[in-house]
Structures are given as C-alpha cells and as structure tokens.
mmCIF file of N, CA and C in Angstrom:
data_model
loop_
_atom_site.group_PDB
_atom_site.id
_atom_site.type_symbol
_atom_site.label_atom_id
_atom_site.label_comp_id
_atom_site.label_asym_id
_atom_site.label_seq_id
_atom_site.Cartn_x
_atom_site.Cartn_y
_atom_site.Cartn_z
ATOM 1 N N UNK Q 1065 -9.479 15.443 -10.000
ATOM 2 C CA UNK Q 1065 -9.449 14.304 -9.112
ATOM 3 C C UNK Q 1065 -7.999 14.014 -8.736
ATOM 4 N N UNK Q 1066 -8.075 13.404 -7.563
ATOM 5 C CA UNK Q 1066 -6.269 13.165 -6.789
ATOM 6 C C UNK Q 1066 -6.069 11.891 -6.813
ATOM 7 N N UNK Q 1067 -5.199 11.418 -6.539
ATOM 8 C CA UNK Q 1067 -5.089 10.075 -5.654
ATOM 9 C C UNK Q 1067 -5.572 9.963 -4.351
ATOM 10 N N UNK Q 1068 -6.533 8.699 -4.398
ATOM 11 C CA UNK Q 1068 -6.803 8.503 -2.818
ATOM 12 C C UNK Q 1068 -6.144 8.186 -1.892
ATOM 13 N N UNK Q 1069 -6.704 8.346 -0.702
ATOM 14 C CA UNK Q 1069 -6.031 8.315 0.462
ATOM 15 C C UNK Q 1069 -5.477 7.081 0.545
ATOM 16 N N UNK Q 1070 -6.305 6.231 0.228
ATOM 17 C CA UNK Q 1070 -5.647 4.218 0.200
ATOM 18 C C UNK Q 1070 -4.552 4.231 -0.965
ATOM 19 N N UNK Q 1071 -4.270 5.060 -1.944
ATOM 20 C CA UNK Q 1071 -3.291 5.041 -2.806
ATOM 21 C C UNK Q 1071 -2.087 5.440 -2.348
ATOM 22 N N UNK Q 1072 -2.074 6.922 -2.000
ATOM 23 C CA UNK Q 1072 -1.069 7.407 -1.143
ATOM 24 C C UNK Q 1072 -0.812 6.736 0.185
ATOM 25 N N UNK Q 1073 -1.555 5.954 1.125
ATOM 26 C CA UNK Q 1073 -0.632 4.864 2.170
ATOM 27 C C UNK Q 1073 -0.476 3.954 1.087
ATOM 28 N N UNK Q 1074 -0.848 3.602 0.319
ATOM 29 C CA UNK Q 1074 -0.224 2.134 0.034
ATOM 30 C C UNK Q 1074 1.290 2.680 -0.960
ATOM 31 N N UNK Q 1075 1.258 3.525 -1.323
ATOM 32 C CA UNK Q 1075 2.800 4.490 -2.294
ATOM 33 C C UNK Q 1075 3.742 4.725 -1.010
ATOM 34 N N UNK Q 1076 3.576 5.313 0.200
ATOM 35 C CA UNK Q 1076 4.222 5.540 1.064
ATOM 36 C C UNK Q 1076 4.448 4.502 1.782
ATOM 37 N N UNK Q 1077 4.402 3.362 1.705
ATOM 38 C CA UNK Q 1077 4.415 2.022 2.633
ATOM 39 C C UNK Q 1077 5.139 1.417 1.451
ATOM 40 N N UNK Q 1078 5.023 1.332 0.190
ATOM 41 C CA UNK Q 1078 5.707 0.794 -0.791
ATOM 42 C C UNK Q 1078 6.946 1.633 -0.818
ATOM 43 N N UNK Q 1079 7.017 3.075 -0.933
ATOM 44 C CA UNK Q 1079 8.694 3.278 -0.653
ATOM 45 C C UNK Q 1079 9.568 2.995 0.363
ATOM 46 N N UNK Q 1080 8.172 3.191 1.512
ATOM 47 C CA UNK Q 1080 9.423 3.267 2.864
ATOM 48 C C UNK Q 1080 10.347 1.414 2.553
ATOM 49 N N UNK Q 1081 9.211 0.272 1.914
ATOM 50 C CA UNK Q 1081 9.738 -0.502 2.134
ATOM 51 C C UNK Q 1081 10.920 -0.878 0.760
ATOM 52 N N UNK Q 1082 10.818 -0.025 0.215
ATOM 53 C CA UNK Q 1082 11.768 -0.012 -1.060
ATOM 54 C C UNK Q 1082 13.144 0.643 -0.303
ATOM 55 N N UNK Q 1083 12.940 1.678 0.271
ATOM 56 C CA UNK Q 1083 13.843 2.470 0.555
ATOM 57 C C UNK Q 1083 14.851 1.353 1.847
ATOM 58 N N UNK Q 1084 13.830 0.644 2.579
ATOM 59 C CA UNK Q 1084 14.787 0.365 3.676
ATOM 60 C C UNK Q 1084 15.159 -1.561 2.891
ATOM 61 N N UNK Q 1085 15.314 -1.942 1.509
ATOM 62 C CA UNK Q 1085 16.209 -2.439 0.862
ATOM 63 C C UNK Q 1085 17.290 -1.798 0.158
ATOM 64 N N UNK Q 1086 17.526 -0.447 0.374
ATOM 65 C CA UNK Q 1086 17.993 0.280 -0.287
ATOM 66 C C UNK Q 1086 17.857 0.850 -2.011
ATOM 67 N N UNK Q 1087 16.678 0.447 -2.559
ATOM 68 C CA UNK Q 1087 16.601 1.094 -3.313
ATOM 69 C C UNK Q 1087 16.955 2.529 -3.611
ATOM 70 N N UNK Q 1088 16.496 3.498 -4.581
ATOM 71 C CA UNK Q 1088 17.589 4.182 -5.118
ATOM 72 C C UNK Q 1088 16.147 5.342 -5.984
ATOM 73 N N UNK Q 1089 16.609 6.269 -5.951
ATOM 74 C CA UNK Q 1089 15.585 7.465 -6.718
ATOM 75 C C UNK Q 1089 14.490 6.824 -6.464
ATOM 76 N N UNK Q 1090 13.685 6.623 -5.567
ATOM 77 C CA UNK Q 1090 12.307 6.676 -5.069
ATOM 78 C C UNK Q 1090 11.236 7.857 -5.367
ATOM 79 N N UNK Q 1091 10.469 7.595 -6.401
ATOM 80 C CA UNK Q 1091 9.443 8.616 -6.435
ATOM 81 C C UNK Q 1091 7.876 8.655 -6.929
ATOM 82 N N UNK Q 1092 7.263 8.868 -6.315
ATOM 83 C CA UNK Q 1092 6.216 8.484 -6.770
ATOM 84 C C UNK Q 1092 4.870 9.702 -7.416
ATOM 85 N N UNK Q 1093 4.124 9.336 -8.722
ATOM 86 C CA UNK Q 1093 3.598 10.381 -9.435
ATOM 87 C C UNK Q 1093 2.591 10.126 -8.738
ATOM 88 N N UNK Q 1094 1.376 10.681 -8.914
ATOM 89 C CA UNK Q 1094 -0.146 11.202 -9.112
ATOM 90 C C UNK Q 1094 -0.445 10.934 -10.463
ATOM 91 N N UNK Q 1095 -0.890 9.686 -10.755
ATOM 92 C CA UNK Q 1095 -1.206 10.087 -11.992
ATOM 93 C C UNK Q 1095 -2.732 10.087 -13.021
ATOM 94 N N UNK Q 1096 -3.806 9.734 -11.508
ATOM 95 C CA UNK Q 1096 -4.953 9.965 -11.237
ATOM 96 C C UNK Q 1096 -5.589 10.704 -12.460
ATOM 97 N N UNK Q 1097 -5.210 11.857 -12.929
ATOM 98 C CA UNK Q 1097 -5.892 12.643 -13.803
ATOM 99 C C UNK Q 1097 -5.625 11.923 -15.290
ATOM 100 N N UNK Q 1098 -4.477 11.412 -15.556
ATOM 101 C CA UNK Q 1098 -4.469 11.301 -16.612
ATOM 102 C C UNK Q 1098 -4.642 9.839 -17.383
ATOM 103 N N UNK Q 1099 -4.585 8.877 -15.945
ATOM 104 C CA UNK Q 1099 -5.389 7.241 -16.491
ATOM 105 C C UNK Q 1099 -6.273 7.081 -15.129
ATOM 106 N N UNK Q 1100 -7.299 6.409 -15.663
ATOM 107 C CA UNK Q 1100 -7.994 5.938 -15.536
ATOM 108 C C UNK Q 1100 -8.362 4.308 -14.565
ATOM 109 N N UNK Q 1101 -6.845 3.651 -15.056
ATOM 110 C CA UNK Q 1101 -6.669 2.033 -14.609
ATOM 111 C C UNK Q 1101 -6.137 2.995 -13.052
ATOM 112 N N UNK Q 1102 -5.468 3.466 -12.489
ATOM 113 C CA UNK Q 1102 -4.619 3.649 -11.670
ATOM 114 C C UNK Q 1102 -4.269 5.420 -10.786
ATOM 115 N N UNK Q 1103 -4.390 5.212 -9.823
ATOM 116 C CA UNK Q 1103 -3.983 6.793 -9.031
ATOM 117 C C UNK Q 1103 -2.411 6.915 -9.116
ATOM 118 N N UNK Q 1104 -1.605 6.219 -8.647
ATOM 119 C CA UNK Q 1104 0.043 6.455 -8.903
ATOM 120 C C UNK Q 1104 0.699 5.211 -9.199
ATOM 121 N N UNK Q 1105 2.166 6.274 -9.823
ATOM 122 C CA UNK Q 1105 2.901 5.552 -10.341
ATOM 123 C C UNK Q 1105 4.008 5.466 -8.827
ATOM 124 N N UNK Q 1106 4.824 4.339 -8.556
ATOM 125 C CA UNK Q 1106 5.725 4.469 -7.610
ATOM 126 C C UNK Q 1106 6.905 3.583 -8.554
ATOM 127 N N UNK Q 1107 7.679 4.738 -8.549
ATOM 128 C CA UNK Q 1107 9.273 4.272 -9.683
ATOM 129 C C UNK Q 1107 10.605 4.194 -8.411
ATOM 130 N N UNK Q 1108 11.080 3.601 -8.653
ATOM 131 C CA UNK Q 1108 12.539 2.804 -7.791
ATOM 132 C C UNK Q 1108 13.233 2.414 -8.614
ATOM 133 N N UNK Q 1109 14.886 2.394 -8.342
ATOM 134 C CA UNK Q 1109 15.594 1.585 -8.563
ATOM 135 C C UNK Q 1109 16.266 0.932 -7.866
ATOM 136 N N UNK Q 1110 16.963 -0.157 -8.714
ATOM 137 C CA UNK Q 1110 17.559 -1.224 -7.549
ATOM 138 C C UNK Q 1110 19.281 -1.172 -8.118
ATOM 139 N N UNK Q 1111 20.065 -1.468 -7.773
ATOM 140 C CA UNK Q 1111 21.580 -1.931 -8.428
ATOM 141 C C UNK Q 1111 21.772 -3.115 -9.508
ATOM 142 N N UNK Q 1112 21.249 -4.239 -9.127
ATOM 143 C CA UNK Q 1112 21.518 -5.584 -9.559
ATOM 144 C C UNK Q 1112 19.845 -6.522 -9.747
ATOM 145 N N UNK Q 1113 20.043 -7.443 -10.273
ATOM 146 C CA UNK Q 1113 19.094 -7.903 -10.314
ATOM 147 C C UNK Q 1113 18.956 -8.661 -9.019
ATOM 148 N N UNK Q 1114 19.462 -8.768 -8.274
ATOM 149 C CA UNK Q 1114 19.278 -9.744 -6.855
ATOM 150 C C UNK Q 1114 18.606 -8.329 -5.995
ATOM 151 N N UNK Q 1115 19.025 -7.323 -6.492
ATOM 152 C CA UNK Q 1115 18.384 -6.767 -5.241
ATOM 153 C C UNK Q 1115 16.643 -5.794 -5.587
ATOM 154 N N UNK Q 1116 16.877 -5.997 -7.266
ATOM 155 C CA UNK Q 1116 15.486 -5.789 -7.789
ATOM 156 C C UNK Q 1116 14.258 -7.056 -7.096
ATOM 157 N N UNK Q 1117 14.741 -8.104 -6.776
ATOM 158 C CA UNK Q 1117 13.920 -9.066 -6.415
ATOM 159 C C UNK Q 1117 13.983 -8.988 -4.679
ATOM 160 N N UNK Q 1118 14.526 -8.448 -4.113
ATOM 161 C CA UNK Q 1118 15.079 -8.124 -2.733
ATOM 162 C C UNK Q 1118 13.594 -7.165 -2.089
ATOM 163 N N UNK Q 1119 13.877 -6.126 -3.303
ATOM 164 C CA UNK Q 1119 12.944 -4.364 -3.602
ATOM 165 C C UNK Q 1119 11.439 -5.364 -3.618
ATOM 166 N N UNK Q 1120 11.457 -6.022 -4.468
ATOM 167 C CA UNK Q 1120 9.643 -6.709 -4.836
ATOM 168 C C UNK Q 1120 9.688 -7.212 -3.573
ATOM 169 N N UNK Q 1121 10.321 -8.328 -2.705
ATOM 170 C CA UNK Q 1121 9.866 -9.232 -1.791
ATOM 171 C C UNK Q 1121 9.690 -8.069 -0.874
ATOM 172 N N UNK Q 1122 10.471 -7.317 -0.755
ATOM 173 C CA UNK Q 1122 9.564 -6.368 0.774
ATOM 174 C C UNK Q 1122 8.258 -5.747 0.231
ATOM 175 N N UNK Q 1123 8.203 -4.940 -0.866
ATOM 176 C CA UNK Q 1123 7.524 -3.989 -1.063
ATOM 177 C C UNK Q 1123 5.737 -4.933 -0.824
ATOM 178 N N UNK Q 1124 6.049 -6.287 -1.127
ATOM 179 C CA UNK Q 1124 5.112 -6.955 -1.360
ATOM 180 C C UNK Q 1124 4.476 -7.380 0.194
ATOM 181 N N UNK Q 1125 5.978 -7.492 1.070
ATOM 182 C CA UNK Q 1125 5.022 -8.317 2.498
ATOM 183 C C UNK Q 1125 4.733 -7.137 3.290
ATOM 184 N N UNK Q 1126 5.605 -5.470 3.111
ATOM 185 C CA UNK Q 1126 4.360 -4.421 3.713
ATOM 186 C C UNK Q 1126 3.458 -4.323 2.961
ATOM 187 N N UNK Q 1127 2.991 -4.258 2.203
ATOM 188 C CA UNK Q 1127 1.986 -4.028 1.470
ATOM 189 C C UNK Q 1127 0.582 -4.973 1.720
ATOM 190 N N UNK Q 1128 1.150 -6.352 2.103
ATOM 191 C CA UNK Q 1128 0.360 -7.798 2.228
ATOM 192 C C UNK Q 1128 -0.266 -7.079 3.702
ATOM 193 N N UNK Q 1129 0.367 -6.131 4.559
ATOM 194 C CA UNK Q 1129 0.074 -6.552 6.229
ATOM 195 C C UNK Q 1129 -0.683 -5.155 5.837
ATOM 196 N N UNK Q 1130 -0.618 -4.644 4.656
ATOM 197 C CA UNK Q 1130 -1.624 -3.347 4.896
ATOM 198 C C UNK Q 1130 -3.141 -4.125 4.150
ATOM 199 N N UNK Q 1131 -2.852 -5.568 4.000
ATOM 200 C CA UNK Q 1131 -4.307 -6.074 3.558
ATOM 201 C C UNK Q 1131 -4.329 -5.900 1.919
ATOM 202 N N UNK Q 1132 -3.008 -5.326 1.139
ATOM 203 C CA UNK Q 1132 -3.326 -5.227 -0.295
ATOM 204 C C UNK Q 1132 -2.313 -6.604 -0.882
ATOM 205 N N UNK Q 1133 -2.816 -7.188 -1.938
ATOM 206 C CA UNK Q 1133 -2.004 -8.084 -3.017
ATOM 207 C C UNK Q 1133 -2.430 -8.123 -4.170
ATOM 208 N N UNK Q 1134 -0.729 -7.684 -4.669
ATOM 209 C CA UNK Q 1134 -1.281 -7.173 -6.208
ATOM 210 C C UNK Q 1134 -1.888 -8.249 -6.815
ATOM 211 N N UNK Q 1135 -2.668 -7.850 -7.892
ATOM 212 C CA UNK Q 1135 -3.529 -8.365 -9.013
ATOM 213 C C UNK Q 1135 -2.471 -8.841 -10.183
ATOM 214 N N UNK Q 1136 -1.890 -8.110 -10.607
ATOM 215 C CA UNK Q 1136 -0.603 -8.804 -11.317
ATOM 216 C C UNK Q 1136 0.940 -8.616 -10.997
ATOM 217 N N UNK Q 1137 1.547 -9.476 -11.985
ATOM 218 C CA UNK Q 1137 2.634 -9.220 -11.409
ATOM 219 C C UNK Q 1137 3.319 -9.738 -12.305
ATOM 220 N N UNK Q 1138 4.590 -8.178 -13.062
ATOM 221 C CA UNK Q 1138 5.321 -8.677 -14.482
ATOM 222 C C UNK Q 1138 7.262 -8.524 -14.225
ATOM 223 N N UNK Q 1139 7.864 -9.220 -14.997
ATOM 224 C CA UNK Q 1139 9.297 -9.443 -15.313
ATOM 225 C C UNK Q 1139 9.613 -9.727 -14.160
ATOM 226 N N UNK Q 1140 9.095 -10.546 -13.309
ATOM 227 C CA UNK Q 1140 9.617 -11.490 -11.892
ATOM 228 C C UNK Q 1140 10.859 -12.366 -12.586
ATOM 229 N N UNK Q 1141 10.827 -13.392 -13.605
ATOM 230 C CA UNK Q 1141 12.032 -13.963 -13.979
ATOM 231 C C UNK Q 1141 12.948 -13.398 -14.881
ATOM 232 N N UNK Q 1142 13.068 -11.963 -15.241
ATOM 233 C CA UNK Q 1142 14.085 -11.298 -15.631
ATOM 234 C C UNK Q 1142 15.118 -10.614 -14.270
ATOM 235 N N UNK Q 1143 14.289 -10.541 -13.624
ATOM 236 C CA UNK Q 1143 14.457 -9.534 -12.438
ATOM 237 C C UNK Q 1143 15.277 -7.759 -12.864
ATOM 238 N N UNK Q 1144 14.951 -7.612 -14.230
ATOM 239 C CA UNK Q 1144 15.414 -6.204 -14.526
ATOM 240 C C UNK Q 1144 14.340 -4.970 -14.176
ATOM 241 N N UNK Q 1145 13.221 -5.017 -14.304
ATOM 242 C CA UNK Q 1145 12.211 -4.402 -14.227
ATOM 243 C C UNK Q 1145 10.779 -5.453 -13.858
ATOM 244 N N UNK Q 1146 10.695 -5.324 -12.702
ATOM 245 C CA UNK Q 1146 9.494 -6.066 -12.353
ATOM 246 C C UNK Q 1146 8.215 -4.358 -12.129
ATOM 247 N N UNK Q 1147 7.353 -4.710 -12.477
ATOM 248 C CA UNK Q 1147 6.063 -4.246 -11.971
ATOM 249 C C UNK Q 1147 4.849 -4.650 -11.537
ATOM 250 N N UNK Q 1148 4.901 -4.055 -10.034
ATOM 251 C CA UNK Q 1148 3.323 -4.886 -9.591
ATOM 252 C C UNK Q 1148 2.165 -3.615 -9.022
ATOM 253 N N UNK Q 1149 1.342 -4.458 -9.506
ATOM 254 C CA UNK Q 1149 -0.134 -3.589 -9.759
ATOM 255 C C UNK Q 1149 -1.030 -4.293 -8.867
ATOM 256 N N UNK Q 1150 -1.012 -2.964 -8.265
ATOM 257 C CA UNK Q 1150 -2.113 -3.439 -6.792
ATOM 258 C C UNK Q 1150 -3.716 -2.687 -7.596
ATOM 259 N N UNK Q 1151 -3.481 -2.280 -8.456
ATOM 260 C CA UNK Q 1151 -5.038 -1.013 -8.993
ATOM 261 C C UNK Q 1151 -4.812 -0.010 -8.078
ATOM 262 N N UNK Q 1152 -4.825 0.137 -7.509
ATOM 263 C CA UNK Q 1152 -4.725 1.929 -6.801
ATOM 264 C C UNK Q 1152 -3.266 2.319 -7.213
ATOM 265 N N UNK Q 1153 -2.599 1.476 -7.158
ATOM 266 C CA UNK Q 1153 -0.850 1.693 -7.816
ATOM 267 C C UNK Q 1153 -0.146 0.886 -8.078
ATOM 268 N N UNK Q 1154 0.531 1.302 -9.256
ATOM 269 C CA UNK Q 1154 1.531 0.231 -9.536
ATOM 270 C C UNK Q 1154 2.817 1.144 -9.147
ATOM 271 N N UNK Q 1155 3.875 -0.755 -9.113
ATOM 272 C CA UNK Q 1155 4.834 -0.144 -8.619
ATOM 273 C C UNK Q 1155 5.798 -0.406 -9.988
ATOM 274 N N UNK Q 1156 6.988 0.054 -9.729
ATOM 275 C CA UNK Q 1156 7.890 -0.098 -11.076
ATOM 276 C C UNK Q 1156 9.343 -0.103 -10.193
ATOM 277 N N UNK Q 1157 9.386 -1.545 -9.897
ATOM 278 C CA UNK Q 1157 11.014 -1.577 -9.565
ATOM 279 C C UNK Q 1157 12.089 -1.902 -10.440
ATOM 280 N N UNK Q 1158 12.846 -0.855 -11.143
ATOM 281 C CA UNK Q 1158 13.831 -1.273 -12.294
ATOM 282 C C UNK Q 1158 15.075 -1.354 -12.103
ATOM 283 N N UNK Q 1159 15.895 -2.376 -12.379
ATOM 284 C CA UNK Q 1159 17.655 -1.854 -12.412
ATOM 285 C C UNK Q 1159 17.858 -1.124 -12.817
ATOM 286 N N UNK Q 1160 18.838 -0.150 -12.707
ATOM 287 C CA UNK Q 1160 19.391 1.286 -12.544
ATOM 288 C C UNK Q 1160 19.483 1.543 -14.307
ATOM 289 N N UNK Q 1161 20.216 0.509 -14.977
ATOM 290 C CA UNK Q 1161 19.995 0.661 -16.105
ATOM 291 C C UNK Q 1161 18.737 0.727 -16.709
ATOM 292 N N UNK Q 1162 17.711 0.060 -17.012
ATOM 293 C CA UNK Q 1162 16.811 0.501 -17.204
ATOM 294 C C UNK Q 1162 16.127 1.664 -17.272
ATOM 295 N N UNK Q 1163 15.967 1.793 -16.277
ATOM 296 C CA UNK Q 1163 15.722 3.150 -15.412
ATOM 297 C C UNK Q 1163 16.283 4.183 -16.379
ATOM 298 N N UNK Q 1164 17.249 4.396 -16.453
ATOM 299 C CA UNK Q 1164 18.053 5.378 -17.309
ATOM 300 C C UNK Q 1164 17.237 5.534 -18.926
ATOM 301 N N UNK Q 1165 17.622 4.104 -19.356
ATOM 302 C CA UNK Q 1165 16.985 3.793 -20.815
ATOM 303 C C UNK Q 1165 15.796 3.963 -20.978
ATOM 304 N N UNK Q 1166 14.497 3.594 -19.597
ATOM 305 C CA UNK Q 1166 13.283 4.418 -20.374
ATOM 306 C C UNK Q 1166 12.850 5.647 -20.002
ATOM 307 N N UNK Q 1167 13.542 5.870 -18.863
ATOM 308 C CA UNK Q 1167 13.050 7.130 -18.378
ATOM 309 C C UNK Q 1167 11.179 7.396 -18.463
ATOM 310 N N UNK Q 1168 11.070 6.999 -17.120
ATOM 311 C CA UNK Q 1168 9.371 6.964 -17.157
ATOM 312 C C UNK Q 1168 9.204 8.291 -16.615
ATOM 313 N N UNK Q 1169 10.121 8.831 -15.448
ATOM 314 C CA UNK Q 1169 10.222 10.334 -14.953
ATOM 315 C C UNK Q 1169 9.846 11.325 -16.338
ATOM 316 N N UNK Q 1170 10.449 10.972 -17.538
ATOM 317 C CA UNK Q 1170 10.313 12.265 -18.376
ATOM 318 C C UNK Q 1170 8.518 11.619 -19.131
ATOM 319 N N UNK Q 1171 8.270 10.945 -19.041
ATOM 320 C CA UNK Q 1171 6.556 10.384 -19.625
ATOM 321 C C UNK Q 1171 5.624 10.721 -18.417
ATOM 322 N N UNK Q 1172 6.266 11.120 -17.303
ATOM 323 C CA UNK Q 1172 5.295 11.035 -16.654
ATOM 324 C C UNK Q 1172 5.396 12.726 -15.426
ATOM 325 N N UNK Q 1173 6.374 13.692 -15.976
ATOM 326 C CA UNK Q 1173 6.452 14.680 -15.646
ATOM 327 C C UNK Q 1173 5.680 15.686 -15.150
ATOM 328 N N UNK Q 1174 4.564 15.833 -16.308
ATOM 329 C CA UNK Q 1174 3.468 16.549 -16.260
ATOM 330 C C UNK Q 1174 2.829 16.401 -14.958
ATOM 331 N N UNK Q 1175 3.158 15.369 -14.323
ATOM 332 C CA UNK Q 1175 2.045 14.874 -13.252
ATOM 333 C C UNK Q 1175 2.603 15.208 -11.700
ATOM 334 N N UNK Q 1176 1.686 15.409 -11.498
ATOM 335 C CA UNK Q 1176 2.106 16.146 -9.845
ATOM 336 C C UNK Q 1176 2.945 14.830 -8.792
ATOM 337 N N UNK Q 1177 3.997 15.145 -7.920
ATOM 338 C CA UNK Q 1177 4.549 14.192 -7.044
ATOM 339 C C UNK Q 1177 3.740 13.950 -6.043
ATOM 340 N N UNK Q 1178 3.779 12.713 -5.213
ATOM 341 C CA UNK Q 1178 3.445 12.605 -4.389
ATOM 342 C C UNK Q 1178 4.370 12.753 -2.703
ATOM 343 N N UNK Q 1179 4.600 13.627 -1.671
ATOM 344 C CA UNK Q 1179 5.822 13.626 -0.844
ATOM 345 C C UNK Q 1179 5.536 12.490 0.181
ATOM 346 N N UNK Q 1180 6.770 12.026 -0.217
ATOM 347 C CA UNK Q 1180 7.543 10.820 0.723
ATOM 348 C C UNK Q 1180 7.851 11.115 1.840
ATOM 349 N N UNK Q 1181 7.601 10.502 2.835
ATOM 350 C CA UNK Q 1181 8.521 10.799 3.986
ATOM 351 C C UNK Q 1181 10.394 11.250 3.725
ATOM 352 N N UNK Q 1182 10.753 11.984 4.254
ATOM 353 C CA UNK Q 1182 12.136 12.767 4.028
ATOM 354 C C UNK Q 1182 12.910 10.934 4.064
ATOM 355 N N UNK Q 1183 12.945 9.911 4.970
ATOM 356 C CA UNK Q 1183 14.129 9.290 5.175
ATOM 357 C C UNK Q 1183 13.603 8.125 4.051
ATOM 358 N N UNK Q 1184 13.070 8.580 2.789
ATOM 359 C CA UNK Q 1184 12.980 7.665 2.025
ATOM 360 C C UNK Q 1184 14.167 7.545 0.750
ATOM 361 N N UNK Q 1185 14.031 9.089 0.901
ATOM 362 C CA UNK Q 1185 15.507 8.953 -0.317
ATOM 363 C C UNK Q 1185 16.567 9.876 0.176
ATOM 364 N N UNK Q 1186 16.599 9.926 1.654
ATOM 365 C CA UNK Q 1186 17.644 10.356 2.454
ATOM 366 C C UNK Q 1186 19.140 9.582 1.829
ATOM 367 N N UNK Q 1187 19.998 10.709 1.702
ATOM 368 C CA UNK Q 1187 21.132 10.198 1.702
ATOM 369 C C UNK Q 1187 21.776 9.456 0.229
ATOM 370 N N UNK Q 1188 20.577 9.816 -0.494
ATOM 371 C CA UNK Q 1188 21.043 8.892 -1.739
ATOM 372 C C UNK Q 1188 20.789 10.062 -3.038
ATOM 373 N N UNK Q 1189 21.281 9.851 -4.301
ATOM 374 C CA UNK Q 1189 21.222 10.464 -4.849
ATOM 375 C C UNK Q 1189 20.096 10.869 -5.819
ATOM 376 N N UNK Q 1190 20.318 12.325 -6.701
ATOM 377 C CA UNK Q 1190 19.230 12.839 -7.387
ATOM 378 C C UNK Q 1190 18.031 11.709 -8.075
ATOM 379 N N UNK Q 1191 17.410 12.048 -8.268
ATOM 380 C CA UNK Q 1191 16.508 11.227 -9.721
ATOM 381 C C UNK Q 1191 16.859 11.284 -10.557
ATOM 382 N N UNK Q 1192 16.883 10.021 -11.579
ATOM 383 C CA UNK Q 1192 17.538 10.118 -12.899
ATOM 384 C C UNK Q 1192 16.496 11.229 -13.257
ATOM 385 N N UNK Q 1193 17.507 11.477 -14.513
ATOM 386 C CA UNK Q 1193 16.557 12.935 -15.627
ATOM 387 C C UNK Q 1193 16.535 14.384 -14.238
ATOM 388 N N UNK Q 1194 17.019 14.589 -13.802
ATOM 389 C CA UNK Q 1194 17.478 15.490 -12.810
ATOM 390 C C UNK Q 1194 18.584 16.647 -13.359
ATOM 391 N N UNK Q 1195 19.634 15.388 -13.547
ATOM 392 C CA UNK Q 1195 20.439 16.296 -14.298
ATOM 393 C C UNK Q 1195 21.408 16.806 -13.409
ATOM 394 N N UNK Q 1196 21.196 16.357 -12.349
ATOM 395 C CA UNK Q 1196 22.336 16.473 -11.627
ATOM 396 C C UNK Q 1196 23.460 15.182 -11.553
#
C-alpha cells in the first residue's frame, strides 16, 4: 500500500508552503506501509523559533484552502518542534537544532520519499544525516 493521492497533495502543498517561508531540508516519507495512524511523514526545518511558528502559520492556511485542519496540534508554545496531524499526514516543523538531535531522517529511512516539486528545496542545502 502507498500513500494516497489526498496525502501526497496535501505533503506537496505543505512543503511548497514551508518552503516559500523559507524553511530548510524539506522532505517528505511514505510511511504508509509501516503505520497505520498515517500515509506521510513531512519533516522541515526552520532557523529560530519565530520562524518555526512563521513555517506552522502558512503550512496551516494552504492546507485550510485545500479544505484540511489538523486534528491536533503539538509544541505550539515552545515553538522548537511543533507537529500537526492532519491523519493522512503529519507534519514535523523543527528548529534546526532539533532536527539534528533527533534525527527522524535516520528512523524513518527505510521508507520510500515522496518527490517534491524541484523549487521546494531549491537552492538550499543537503538534508541533515546526508553527510554532506
């Protein structure tokens, strides 16, 4: 089984709108086969915590005009790692640190990518755990 088609627009509408706050290593898994709650994972980072909350407020009002609002919604008043869960996908917007420290890329490897439009992580650098 894949991710559905309503998963993958709603992952590709969640980066483009991550990407055009400038978020940072945009990528999103398939992870359909191996849970059950959810088809993909969509991982971002942000710089700062102002702009982790920058990353949620868009990702949230394209997402609203595609008719989806997430069901929950966690670490809004930390603003280090917020995640919101629409059920077809959650998203995982983390400060850069974070990001580094849990490394969800290496937990969640096994699992096939989903491709982004090219001008989503145009111009910006590798994915953490890359290694470049």
């Amino acid at each position: 089984m894949s991710a559905t088609d309503r998963a993958i627009q709603l992952a590709v509408a969640a980066a483009e709108a991550a990407s055009d706050k400038l978020a940072d290593d945009i990528v999103a898994f398939d992870v359909s086969e191996r849970m059950a709650i959810t088809d993909v994972f969509l991982v971002c980072s942000a710089s700062n915590d102002r702009q982790v909350r920058s990353v949620v407020d868009a990702v949230e009002e394209k997402l609203r005009g595609l008719g989806a609002r997430p069901v929950s919604r966690e670490g809004e008043r930390e603003g280090r790692w917020v995640l919101l869960d629409y059920v077809e996908i959650v998203v995982h917007v983390q400060h850069a640190e974070e990001r580094v420290f849990y490394a969800l890329e290496r937990l969640w490897k096994d699992c096939p990518t989903i491709e982004l439009p090219e001008e989503v992580n145009a111009g910006r650098g590798p994915r953490s755990g890359d290694g470049a």
